[in-house]
Amino acid sequence: RAEGSSGAQYGERFADVDRVLVSYFTFRALKETLSQIQETDVSPNKTEYKWLYKFASENNPNDSQRFIKALFAARPDYGQRILAQRQSLFEQWGDHFMPQTVGKAIEDQNLEHLRDQLFATVNLDEKCLFTGDDAECIPEEEKVPTKVEASVKNKESAVDEAEEEEPEGIA
């Protein structure tokens, strides 16, 4: 077993994560099984689908151990179906799981949240323009144009005014 920075064993520190994953795969298996039953249920008024749906609403699938035990007590055929579906989903996930992808997603989301918090803390708008070495934030509409920008803007407005003054019909 691998040891973490706190000295605890992986199993001791991440048992909750394992339980959440098992519950998640149980939920996904239930969801897919419900979908399959809905498509194939030929009983009047979709009674098989409604039975499993009602059972799931009365027996929280997030507590996967209790849910599976209760399902086996009520309908062993559905219990076996959910277990097989859950195992299949886990194997598919295992074939495609890439820890670096999850790590990258966590890193990206953390950076986004920290950036948003920083902007909120200092009352900055995302559209601020950072200028110079002192990283002063000046909103775009308050930015003082440089001499070159002012010169270009003056020429553009002079051209616009000249175009407006032309009489109609002359191209």
CSV table of N, CA and C in Angstrom, one decimal:
chain,number,residue,atom,x,y,z
A,1,ARG,N,0.8,-1.2,0.0
A,1,ARG,CA,0.0,0.0,0.0
A,1,ARG,C,0.9,1.2,0.0
A,2,ALA,N,0.4,2.2,-0.7
A,2,ALA,CA,1.2,3.5,-0.8
A,2,ALA,C,0.8,4.4,0.4
A,3,GLU,N,1.8,5.1,0.9
A,3,GLU,CA,1.6,6.0,2.0
A,3,GLU,C,1.5,7.4,1.5
A,4,GLY,N,0.6,8.2,2.1
A,4,GLY,CA,0.4,9.6,1.7
A,4,GLY,C,1.2,10.5,2.6
A,5,SER,N,1.1,11.7,2.4
A,5,SER,CA,1.9,12.7,3.1
A,5,SER,C,1.6,12.7,4.6
A,6,SER,N,0.4,12.3,5.0
A,6,SER,CA,0.0,12.3,6.4
A,6,SER,C,0.4,11.0,7.1
A,7,GLY,N,1.0,10.1,6.3
A,7,GLY,CA,1.4,8.8,6.9
A,7,GLY,C,0.3,7.8,6.8
A,8,ALA,N,-0.9,8.1,6.4
A,8,ALA,CA,-2.0,7.2,6.4
A,8,ALA,C,-1.9,6.3,5.1
A,9,GLN,N,-2.3,5.1,5.2
A,9,GLN,CA,-2.4,4.3,4.1
A,9,GLN,C,-3.4,4.7,3.1
A,10,TYR,N,-3.2,4.4,1.8
A,10,TYR,CA,-4.2,4.8,0.8
A,10,TYR,C,-5.6,4.3,1.2
A,11,GLY,N,-5.7,3.1,1.5
A,11,GLY,CA,-7.0,2.5,1.9
A,11,GLY,C,-7.7,3.3,3.0
A,12,GLU,N,-6.9,3.8,3.9
A,12,GLU,CA,-7.4,4.6,5.1
A,12,GLU,C,-7.9,6.0,4.6
A,13,ARG,N,-7.1,6.6,3.7
A,13,ARG,CA,-7.4,8.0,3.4
A,13,ARG,C,-8.4,8.1,2.3
A,14,PHE,N,-8.5,7.1,1.4
A,14,PHE,CA,-9.4,7.2,0.2
A,14,PHE,C,-10.5,6.2,0.2
A,15,ALA,N,-10.8,5.6,1.3
A,15,ALA,CA,-11.9,4.6,1.3
A,15,ALA,C,-13.2,5.3,0.9
A,16,ASP,N,-13.3,6.6,1.3
A,16,ASP,CA,-14.6,7.3,1.0
A,16,ASP,C,-14.7,7.5,-0.5
A,17,VAL,N,-13.5,7.7,-1.2
A,17,VAL,CA,-13.6,7.9,-2.6
A,17,VAL,C,-14.0,6.6,-3.3
A,18,ASP,N,-13.5,5.5,-2.8
A,18,ASP,CA,-13.9,4.2,-3.3
A,18,ASP,C,-15.4,4.0,-3.2
A,19,ARG,N,-15.9,4.3,-2.0
A,19,ARG,CA,-17.4,4.1,-1.7
A,19,ARG,C,-18.2,5.0,-2.7
A,20,VAL,N,-17.7,6.2,-2.9
A,20,VAL,CA,-18.4,7.1,-3.8
A,20,VAL,C,-18.4,6.6,-5.3
A,21,LEU,N,-17.3,6.1,-5.7
A,21,LEU,CA,-17.2,5.5,-7.0
A,21,LEU,C,-18.1,4.3,-7.2
A,22,VAL,N,-18.1,3.4,-6.1
A,22,VAL,CA,-19.0,2.2,-6.2
A,22,VAL,C,-20.5,2.7,-6.3
A,23,SER,N,-20.8,3.7,-5.5
A,23,SER,CA,-22.2,4.2,-5.5
A,23,SER,C,-22.5,4.8,-6.9
A,24,TYR,N,-21.5,5.5,-7.4
A,24,TYR,CA,-21.7,6.2,-8.7
A,24,TYR,C,-21.9,5.1,-9.8
A,25,PHE,N,-21.1,4.0,-9.8
A,25,PHE,CA,-21.3,3.0,-10.8
A,25,PHE,C,-22.6,2.3,-10.6
A,26,THR,N,-23.1,2.1,-9.3
A,26,THR,CA,-24.4,1.6,-9.1
A,26,THR,C,-25.5,2.5,-9.7
A,27,PHE,N,-25.4,3.8,-9.4
A,27,PHE,CA,-26.3,4.7,-10.0
A,27,PHE,C,-26.4,4.6,-11.5
A,28,ARG,N,-25.2,4.7,-12.1
A,28,ARG,CA,-25.1,4.6,-13.6
A,28,ARG,C,-25.7,3.3,-14.1
A,29,ALA,N,-25.4,2.2,-13.4
A,29,ALA,CA,-26.0,0.9,-13.8
A,29,ALA,C,-27.5,0.9,-13.7
A,30,LEU,N,-28.0,1.5,-12.7
A,30,LEU,CA,-29.5,1.7,-12.5
A,30,LEU,C,-30.0,2.5,-13.6
A,31,LYS,N,-29.4,3.6,-13.9
A,31,LYS,CA,-29.9,4.5,-15.0
A,31,LYS,C,-29.9,3.8,-16.3
A,32,GLU,N,-28.8,3.1,-16.7
A,32,GLU,CA,-28.8,2.4,-17.9
A,32,GLU,C,-29.8,1.2,-18.0
A,33,THR,N,-29.9,0.5,-16.9
A,33,THR,CA,-30.9,-0.6,-16.8
A,33,THR,C,-32.3,0.0,-17.0
A,34,LEU,N,-32.6,1.1,-16.3
A,34,LEU,CA,-34.0,1.7,-16.5
A,34,LEU,C,-34.2,2.0,-17.9
A,35,SER,N,-33.2,2.6,-18.6
A,35,SER,CA,-33.3,3.0,-20.0
A,35,SER,C,-33.6,1.7,-20.8
A,36,GLN,N,-32.8,0.7,-20.6
A,36,GLN,CA,-33.0,-0.6,-21.4
A,36,GLN,C,-34.4,-1.2,-21.1
A,37,ILE,N,-34.9,-1.2,-19.9
A,37,ILE,CA,-36.2,-1.7,-19.6
A,37,ILE,C,-37.3,-0.9,-20.2
A,38,GLN,N,-37.1,0.4,-20.2
A,38,GLN,CA,-38.1,1.3,-20.8
A,38,GLN,C,-38.3,1.0,-22.3
A,39,GLU,N,-37.1,0.7,-22.9
A,39,GLU,CA,-37.2,0.4,-24.4
A,39,GLU,C,-37.8,-0.9,-24.7
A,40,THR,N,-37.6,-1.9,-23.8
A,40,THR,CA,-38.0,-3.3,-24.1
A,40,THR,C,-39.2,-3.7,-23.3
A,41,ASP,N,-39.7,-2.9,-22.4
A,41,ASP,CA,-40.9,-3.3,-21.6
A,41,ASP,C,-42.1,-3.3,-22.4
A,42,VAL,N,-42.7,-4.5,-22.6
A,42,VAL,CA,-43.9,-4.6,-23.4
A,42,VAL,C,-45.1,-4.8,-22.5
A,43,SER,N,-44.9,-4.7,-21.2
A,43,SER,CA,-46.1,-4.9,-20.3
A,43,SER,C,-47.0,-3.7,-20.4
A,44,PRO,N,-48.3,-3.9,-20.1
A,44,PRO,CA,-49.2,-2.7,-20.2
A,44,PRO,C,-48.7,-1.6,-19.2
A,45,ASN,N,-48.7,-0.4,-19.7
A,45,ASN,CA,-48.3,0.7,-18.9
A,45,ASN,C,-46.9,0.7,-18.4
A,46,LYS,N,-46.1,-0.1,-19.0
A,46,LYS,CA,-44.6,-0.1,-18.7
A,46,LYS,C,-44.5,-0.5,-17.2
A,47,THR,N,-45.2,-1.5,-16.7
A,47,THR,CA,-45.2,-1.8,-15.3
A,47,THR,C,-43.8,-2.2,-14.8
A,48,GLU,N,-43.0,-2.9,-15.6
A,48,GLU,CA,-41.6,-3.3,-15.1
A,48,GLU,C,-40.8,-2.1,-14.9
A,49,TYR,N,-40.8,-1.2,-15.9
A,49,TYR,CA,-40.0,0.1,-15.8
A,49,TYR,C,-40.5,0.8,-14.5
A,50,LYS,N,-41.8,1.0,-14.4
A,50,LYS,CA,-42.4,1.8,-13.3
A,50,LYS,C,-42.0,1.1,-11.9
A,51,TRP,N,-42.0,-0.2,-11.9
A,51,TRP,CA,-41.6,-0.9,-10.6
A,51,TRP,C,-40.2,-0.5,-10.2
A,52,LEU,N,-39.3,-0.7,-11.1
A,52,LEU,CA,-37.9,-0.4,-10.8
A,52,LEU,C,-37.6,1.1,-10.5
A,53,TYR,N,-38.3,1.9,-11.2
A,53,TYR,CA,-38.2,3.4,-11.0
A,53,TYR,C,-38.7,3.7,-9.6
A,54,LYS,N,-39.9,3.2,-9.2
A,54,LYS,CA,-40.4,3.4,-7.9
A,54,LYS,C,-39.5,2.8,-6.8
A,55,PHE,N,-39.0,1.6,-7.1
A,55,PHE,CA,-38.1,1.0,-6.1
A,55,PHE,C,-36.9,1.9,-5.9
A,56,ALA,N,-36.3,2.4,-6.9
A,56,ALA,CA,-35.1,3.3,-6.8
A,56,ALA,C,-35.5,4.6,-6.1
A,57,SER,N,-36.7,5.1,-6.3
A,57,SER,CA,-37.0,6.3,-5.6
A,57,SER,C,-37.3,6.1,-4.1
A,58,GLU,N,-37.7,4.9,-3.7
A,58,GLU,CA,-37.9,4.5,-2.3
A,58,GLU,C,-36.6,4.0,-1.6
A,59,ASN,N,-35.7,3.5,-2.4
A,59,ASN,CA,-34.4,2.9,-1.8
A,59,ASN,C,-33.3,3.7,-2.5
A,60,ASN,N,-32.7,4.6,-1.8
A,60,ASN,CA,-31.7,5.5,-2.3
A,60,ASN,C,-30.5,4.7,-2.9
A,61,PRO,N,-30.3,4.8,-4.3
A,61,PRO,CA,-29.2,4.0,-4.9
A,61,PRO,C,-27.8,4.6,-4.5
A,62,ASN,N,-27.8,5.8,-3.9
A,62,ASN,CA,-26.5,6.4,-3.5
A,62,ASN,C,-25.9,5.6,-2.3
A,63,ASP,N,-26.7,4.8,-1.6
A,63,ASP,CA,-26.2,3.9,-0.6
A,63,ASP,C,-26.3,2.5,-1.3
A,64,SER,N,-25.2,2.3,-2.1
A,64,SER,CA,-25.3,1.1,-3.0
A,64,SER,C,-25.4,-0.2,-2.3
A,65,GLN,N,-24.7,-0.4,-1.2
A,65,GLN,CA,-24.8,-1.6,-0.5
A,65,GLN,C,-26.3,-1.9,-0.1
A,66,ARG,N,-26.9,-1.0,0.6
A,66,ARG,CA,-28.3,-1.2,1.0
A,66,ARG,C,-29.2,-1.3,-0.2
A,67,PHE,N,-29.0,-0.5,-1.2
A,67,PHE,CA,-29.8,-0.6,-2.4
A,67,PHE,C,-29.8,-2.0,-3.0
A,68,ILE,N,-28.6,-2.5,-3.2
A,68,ILE,CA,-28.4,-3.8,-3.9
A,68,ILE,C,-29.0,-4.9,-3.0
A,69,LYS,N,-28.8,-4.9,-1.7
A,69,LYS,CA,-29.4,-5.9,-0.8
A,69,LYS,C,-30.9,-5.8,-0.9
A,70,ALA,N,-31.5,-4.6,-0.9
A,70,ALA,CA,-33.0,-4.5,-0.9
A,70,ALA,C,-33.5,-5.0,-2.3
A,71,LEU,N,-32.7,-4.7,-3.3
A,71,LEU,CA,-33.1,-5.1,-4.7
A,71,LEU,C,-33.1,-6.6,-4.8
A,72,PHE,N,-32.1,-7.3,-4.3
A,72,PHE,CA,-32.0,-8.7,-4.3
A,72,PHE,C,-33.2,-9.3,-3.5
A,73,ALA,N,-33.6,-8.7,-2.4
A,73,ALA,CA,-34.7,-9.2,-1.6
A,73,ALA,C,-36.0,-9.1,-2.4
A,74,ALA,N,-36.1,-8.0,-3.1
A,74,ALA,CA,-37.4,-7.8,-3.8
A,74,ALA,C,-37.4,-8.5,-5.2
A,75,ARG,N,-36.4,-8.3,-6.0
A,75,ARG,CA,-36.3,-8.8,-7.4
A,75,ARG,C,-34.9,-9.3,-7.7
A,76,PRO,N,-34.5,-10.5,-7.4
A,76,PRO,CA,-33.1,-11.0,-7.6
A,76,PRO,C,-32.7,-10.8,-9.1
A,77,ASP,N,-33.7,-10.9,-10.0
A,77,ASP,CA,-33.3,-10.8,-11.4
A,77,ASP,C,-32.8,-9.4,-11.7
A,78,TYR,N,-33.4,-8.4,-11.2
A,78,TYR,CA,-32.9,-7.0,-11.3
A,78,TYR,C,-31.6,-6.7,-10.6
A,79,GLY,N,-31.5,-7.4,-9.4
A,79,GLY,CA,-30.3,-7.3,-8.6
A,79,GLY,C,-29.1,-7.8,-9.5
A,80,GLN,N,-29.3,-8.9,-10.1
A,80,GLN,CA,-28.2,-9.5,-10.9
A,80,GLN,C,-27.9,-8.6,-12.1
A,81,ARG,N,-28.9,-8.1,-12.7
A,81,ARG,CA,-28.8,-7.2,-13.8
A,81,ARG,C,-28.0,-6.0,-13.5
A,82,ILE,N,-28.3,-5.4,-12.4
A,82,ILE,CA,-27.6,-4.1,-11.9
A,82,ILE,C,-26.2,-4.5,-11.7
A,83,LEU,N,-25.9,-5.6,-11.0
A,83,LEU,CA,-24.5,-6.0,-10.7
A,83,LEU,C,-23.7,-6.2,-12.0
A,84,ALA,N,-24.3,-6.9,-12.9
A,84,ALA,CA,-23.6,-7.1,-14.2
A,84,ALA,C,-23.3,-5.8,-14.9
A,85,GLN,N,-24.3,-4.9,-14.9
A,85,GLN,CA,-24.2,-3.6,-15.6
A,85,GLN,C,-23.1,-2.8,-14.9
A,86,ARG,N,-23.1,-2.8,-13.6
A,86,ARG,CA,-22.2,-2.0,-12.8
A,86,ARG,C,-20.7,-2.5,-13.1
A,87,GLN,N,-20.5,-3.8,-13.1
A,87,GLN,CA,-19.2,-4.4,-13.4
A,87,GLN,C,-18.8,-4.0,-14.8
A,88,SER,N,-19.7,-4.1,-15.8
A,88,SER,CA,-19.3,-3.7,-17.1
A,88,SER,C,-19.0,-2.2,-17.3
A,89,LEU,N,-19.7,-1.4,-16.6
A,89,LEU,CA,-19.4,0.1,-16.6
A,89,LEU,C,-18.0,0.3,-16.0
A,90,PHE,N,-17.8,-0.3,-14.9
A,90,PHE,CA,-16.5,-0.1,-14.2
A,90,PHE,C,-15.3,-0.6,-15.1
A,91,GLU,N,-15.5,-1.7,-15.8
A,91,GLU,CA,-14.4,-2.2,-16.7
A,91,GLU,C,-14.2,-1.2,-17.9
A,92,GLN,N,-15.3,-0.7,-18.4
A,92,GLN,CA,-15.2,0.3,-19.5
A,92,GLN,C,-14.5,1.6,-19.0
A,93,TRP,N,-14.9,2.0,-17.8
A,93,TRP,CA,-14.2,3.2,-17.3
A,93,TRP,C,-12.7,2.9,-17.0
A,94,GLY,N,-12.4,1.8,-16.5
A,94,GLY,CA,-11.0,1.4,-16.2
A,94,GLY,C,-10.2,1.4,-17.5
A,95,ASP,N,-10.8,1.0,-18.6
A,95,ASP,CA,-10.1,1.0,-19.9
A,95,ASP,C,-9.8,2.4,-20.4
A,96,HIS,N,-10.6,3.4,-20.0
A,96,HIS,CA,-10.5,4.7,-20.5
A,96,HIS,C,-10.0,5.8,-19.5
A,97,PHE,N,-10.0,5.4,-18.2
A,97,PHE,CA,-9.6,6.3,-17.2
A,97,PHE,C,-8.1,6.7,-17.4
A,98,MET,N,-7.9,8.0,-17.3
A,98,MET,CA,-6.5,8.5,-17.4
A,98,MET,C,-6.4,9.5,-16.3
A,99,PRO,N,-5.6,9.2,-15.2
A,99,PRO,CA,-5.5,10.0,-14.1
A,99,PRO,C,-5.0,11.4,-14.5
A,100,GLN,N,-4.1,11.5,-15.5
A,100,GLN,CA,-3.6,12.9,-15.8
A,100,GLN,C,-4.7,13.7,-16.4
A,101,THR,N,-5.7,13.2,-17.0
A,101,THR,CA,-6.9,14.0,-17.5
A,101,THR,C,-7.7,14.5,-16.4
A,102,VAL,N,-7.9,13.7,-15.3
A,102,VAL,CA,-8.6,14.2,-14.2
A,102,VAL,C,-7.8,15.3,-13.5
A,103,GLY,N,-6.5,15.0,-13.3
A,103,GLY,CA,-5.6,16.0,-12.7
A,103,GLY,C,-5.6,17.3,-13.4
A,104,LYS,N,-5.6,17.2,-14.7
A,104,LYS,CA,-5.6,18.5,-15.6
A,104,LYS,C,-6.9,19.2,-15.4
A,105,ALA,N,-8.0,18.5,-15.4
A,105,ALA,CA,-9.3,19.1,-15.2
A,105,ALA,C,-9.4,19.8,-13.8
A,106,ILE,N,-8.9,19.1,-12.8
A,106,ILE,CA,-8.9,19.7,-11.4
A,106,ILE,C,-8.0,21.0,-11.4
A,107,GLU,N,-6.8,20.9,-12.0
A,107,GLU,CA,-5.9,22.0,-12.1
A,107,GLU,C,-6.5,23.2,-12.8
A,108,ASP,N,-7.2,23.0,-14.0
A,108,ASP,CA,-7.8,24.0,-14.8
A,108,ASP,C,-8.9,24.7,-14.0
A,109,GLN,N,-9.8,23.8,-13.3
A,109,GLN,CA,-10.9,24.4,-12.6
A,109,GLN,C,-10.4,25.2,-11.4
A,110,ASN,N,-9.4,24.7,-10.7
A,110,ASN,CA,-8.8,25.4,-9.6
A,110,ASN,C,-8.3,26.8,-10.0
A,111,LEU,N,-7.6,26.8,-11.1
A,111,LEU,CA,-7.0,28.1,-11.6
A,111,LEU,C,-8.2,29.1,-12.0
A,112,GLU,N,-9.2,28.5,-12.6
A,112,GLU,CA,-10.3,29.4,-13.0
A,112,GLU,C,-11.0,30.0,-11.7
A,113,HIS,N,-11.2,29.1,-10.7
A,113,HIS,CA,-11.9,29.6,-9.5
A,113,HIS,C,-11.0,30.6,-8.8
A,114,LEU,N,-9.7,30.3,-8.7
A,114,LEU,CA,-8.8,31.3,-8.0
A,114,LEU,C,-8.7,32.6,-8.8
A,115,ARG,N,-8.7,32.5,-10.1
A,115,ARG,CA,-8.7,33.8,-10.9
A,115,ARG,C,-9.9,34.6,-10.7
A,116,ASP,N,-11.1,33.9,-10.7
A,116,ASP,CA,-12.4,34.6,-10.5
A,116,ASP,C,-12.4,35.2,-9.1
A,117,GLN,N,-11.9,34.5,-8.1
A,117,GLN,CA,-11.8,35.0,-6.7
A,117,GLN,C,-10.9,36.2,-6.6
A,118,LEU,N,-9.8,36.1,-7.3
A,118,LEU,CA,-8.9,37.3,-7.3
A,118,LEU,C,-9.5,38.5,-7.9
A,119,PHE,N,-10.2,38.4,-9.0
A,119,PHE,CA,-10.9,39.5,-9.6
A,119,PHE,C,-12.0,40.0,-8.7
A,120,ALA,N,-12.7,39.1,-8.1
A,120,ALA,CA,-13.8,39.6,-7.2
A,120,ALA,C,-13.2,40.3,-5.9
A,121,THR,N,-12.1,39.8,-5.4
A,121,THR,CA,-11.5,40.4,-4.2
A,121,THR,C,-11.0,41.8,-4.5
A,122,VAL,N,-10.4,42.0,-5.6
A,122,VAL,CA,-9.9,43.4,-5.9
A,122,VAL,C,-10.8,44.2,-6.8
A,123,ASN,N,-12.0,43.7,-6.9
A,123,ASN,CA,-13.0,44.4,-7.7
A,123,ASN,C,-12.6,44.8,-9.1
A,124,LEU,N,-12.0,43.8,-9.8
A,124,LEU,CA,-11.5,44.1,-11.1
A,124,LEU,C,-12.5,43.4,-12.1
A,125,ASP,N,-12.6,44.0,-13.2
A,125,ASP,CA,-13.4,43.4,-14.3
A,125,ASP,C,-12.5,42.6,-15.2
A,126,GLU,N,-13.0,41.5,-15.7
A,126,GLU,CA,-12.2,40.6,-16.6
A,126,GLU,C,-11.7,41.4,-17.8
A,127,LYS,N,-12.4,42.4,-18.2
A,127,LYS,CA,-12.1,43.2,-19.4
A,127,LYS,C,-11.1,44.3,-19.1
A,128,CYS,N,-10.4,44.2,-17.9
A,128,CYS,CA,-9.4,45.2,-17.6
A,128,CYS,C,-8.2,45.1,-18.5
A,129,LEU,N,-7.6,46.1,-18.8
A,129,LEU,CA,-6.4,46.1,-19.6
A,129,LEU,C,-5.2,46.3,-18.7
A,130,PHE,N,-4.3,45.4,-18.7
A,130,PHE,CA,-3.1,45.5,-17.8
A,130,PHE,C,-2.0,46.2,-18.6
A,131,THR,N,-1.5,47.3,-18.1
A,131,THR,CA,-0.5,48.0,-18.8
A,131,THR,C,0.8,48.2,-18.0
A,132,GLY,N,1.9,48.3,-18.6
A,132,GLY,CA,3.1,48.6,-17.9
A,132,GLY,C,3.6,47.6,-17.0
A,133,ASP,N,4.7,47.9,-16.3
A,133,ASP,CA,5.3,47.0,-15.4
A,133,ASP,C,4.6,46.9,-14.1
A,134,ASP,N,3.8,47.9,-13.7
A,134,ASP,CA,3.2,47.9,-12.4
A,134,ASP,C,1.8,47.2,-12.5
A,135,ALA,N,1.5,46.6,-13.6
A,135,ALA,CA,0.2,45.8,-13.8
A,135,ALA,C,-1.0,46.5,-13.3
A,136,GLU,N,-1.1,47.8,-13.6
A,136,GLU,CA,-2.2,48.6,-13.3
A,136,GLU,C,-3.4,48.2,-14.2
A,137,CYS,N,-4.5,48.0,-13.6
A,137,CYS,CA,-5.7,47.7,-14.4
A,137,CYS,C,-6.5,48.9,-14.8
A,138,ILE,N,-6.6,49.2,-16.0
A,138,ILE,CA,-7.4,50.3,-16.5
A,138,ILE,C,-8.5,49.8,-17.4
A,139,PRO,N,-9.8,50.0,-17.0
A,139,PRO,CA,-10.8,49.5,-17.9
A,139,PRO,C,-10.7,50.1,-19.3
A,140,GLU,N,-11.0,49.4,-20.3
A,140,GLU,CA,-10.7,49.7,-21.7
A,140,GLU,C,-11.3,51.1,-22.0
A,141,GLU,N,-12.6,51.4,-21.5
A,141,GLU,CA,-13.2,52.7,-21.8
A,141,GLU,C,-12.5,53.9,-21.2
A,142,GLU,N,-11.7,53.6,-20.1
A,142,GLU,CA,-11.0,54.7,-19.5
A,142,GLU,C,-9.5,54.8,-19.9
A,143,LYS,N,-9.1,54.0,-20.8
A,143,LYS,CA,-7.7,54.0,-21.3
A,143,LYS,C,-7.5,55.2,-22.1
A,144,VAL,N,-6.3,55.9,-21.7
A,144,VAL,CA,-5.9,57.1,-22.4
A,144,VAL,C,-5.1,56.6,-23.7
A,145,PRO,N,-5.6,57.0,-24.9
A,145,PRO,CA,-4.9,56.5,-26.1
A,145,PRO,C,-3.5,57.1,-26.2
A,146,THR,N,-2.6,56.3,-26.7
A,146,THR,CA,-1.2,56.8,-27.0
A,146,THR,C,-1.2,57.7,-28.1
A,147,LYS,N,-0.1,58.4,-28.4
A,147,LYS,CA,-0.1,59.4,-29.5
A,147,LYS,C,-0.4,58.7,-30.8
A,148,VAL,N,0.2,57.5,-31.0
A,148,VAL,CA,-0.1,56.8,-32.3
A,148,VAL,C,-1.5,56.5,-32.4
A,149,GLU,N,-2.1,55.9,-31.4
A,149,GLU,CA,-3.5,55.5,-31.4
A,149,GLU,C,-4.4,56.8,-31.6
A,150,ALA,N,-4.1,57.9,-31.0
A,150,ALA,CA,-4.9,59.1,-31.1
A,150,ALA,C,-4.8,59.6,-32.6
A,151,SER,N,-3.6,59.6,-33.1
A,151,SER,CA,-3.4,60.0,-34.5
A,151,SER,C,-4.2,59.2,-35.5
A,152,VAL,N,-4.1,57.8,-35.3
A,152,VAL,CA,-4.9,57.0,-36.2
A,152,VAL,C,-6.4,57.2,-36.0
A,153,LYS,N,-6.8,57.4,-34.8
A,153,LYS,CA,-8.3,57.6,-34.5
A,153,LYS,C,-8.7,58.9,-35.1
A,154,ASN,N,-7.9,60.0,-35.1
A,154,ASN,CA,-8.2,61.3,-35.7
A,154,ASN,C,-8.3,61.2,-37.2
A,155,LYS,N,-7.4,60.4,-37.8
A,155,LYS,CA,-7.5,60.2,-39.2
A,155,LYS,C,-8.7,59.5,-39.6
A,156,GLU,N,-9.0,58.4,-38.9
A,156,GLU,CA,-10.3,57.6,-39.2
A,156,GLU,C,-11.5,58.5,-39.1
A,157,SER,N,-11.6,59.3,-38.0
A,157,SER,CA,-12.8,60.2,-37.9
A,157,SER,C,-12.8,61.2,-39.0
A,158,ALA,N,-11.7,61.7,-39.4
A,158,ALA,CA,-11.6,62.7,-40.5
A,158,ALA,C,-12.1,62.1,-41.8
A,159,VAL,N,-11.7,60.8,-42.0
A,159,VAL,CA,-12.2,60.1,-43.2
A,159,VAL,C,-13.7,59.9,-43.1
A,160,ASP,N,-14.2,59.5,-42.0
A,160,ASP,CA,-15.6,59.3,-41.8
A,160,ASP,C,-16.4,60.5,-42.0
A,161,GLU,N,-15.9,61.7,-41.5
A,161,GLU,CA,-16.6,63.0,-41.7
A,161,GLU,C,-16.6,63.4,-43.2
A,162,ALA,N,-15.5,63.1,-43.8
A,162,ALA,CA,-15.5,63.5,-45.3
A,162,ALA,C,-16.4,62.6,-46.1
A,163,GLU,N,-16.6,61.4,-45.7
A,163,GLU,CA,-17.5,60.5,-46.4
A,163,GLU,C,-19.0,61.0,-46.2
A,164,GLU,N,-19.2,61.4,-45.0
A,164,GLU,CA,-20.6,61.9,-44.6
A,164,GLU,C,-20.9,63.2,-45.4
A,165,GLU,N,-19.9,64.0,-45.7
A,165,GLU,CA,-20.2,65.3,-46.3
A,165,GLU,C,-20.4,65.2,-47.8
A,166,GLU,N,-20.0,64.0,-48.4
A,166,GLU,CA,-20.2,63.8,-49.9
A,166,GLU,C,-21.7,63.9,-50.2
A,167,PRO,N,-22.0,64.6,-51.3
A,167,PRO,CA,-23.5,64.6,-51.7
A,167,PRO,C,-23.9,63.2,-52.2
A,168,GLU,N,-25.2,63.0,-52.0
A,168,GLU,CA,-25.7,61.7,-52.5
A,168,GLU,C,-25.6,61.6,-54.0
A,169,GLY,N,-25.5,60.4,-54.4
A,169,GLY,CA,-25.5,60.1,-55.9
A,169,GLY,C,-24.1,60.2,-56.5
A,170,ILE,N,-23.1,60.7,-55.7
A,170,ILE,CA,-21.7,60.7,-56.2
A,170,ILE,C,-21.0,59.5,-55.6
A,171,ALA,N,-20.4,58.7,-56.4
A,171,ALA,CA,-19.7,57.5,-55.8
A,171,ALA,C,-18.2,57.6,-56.1
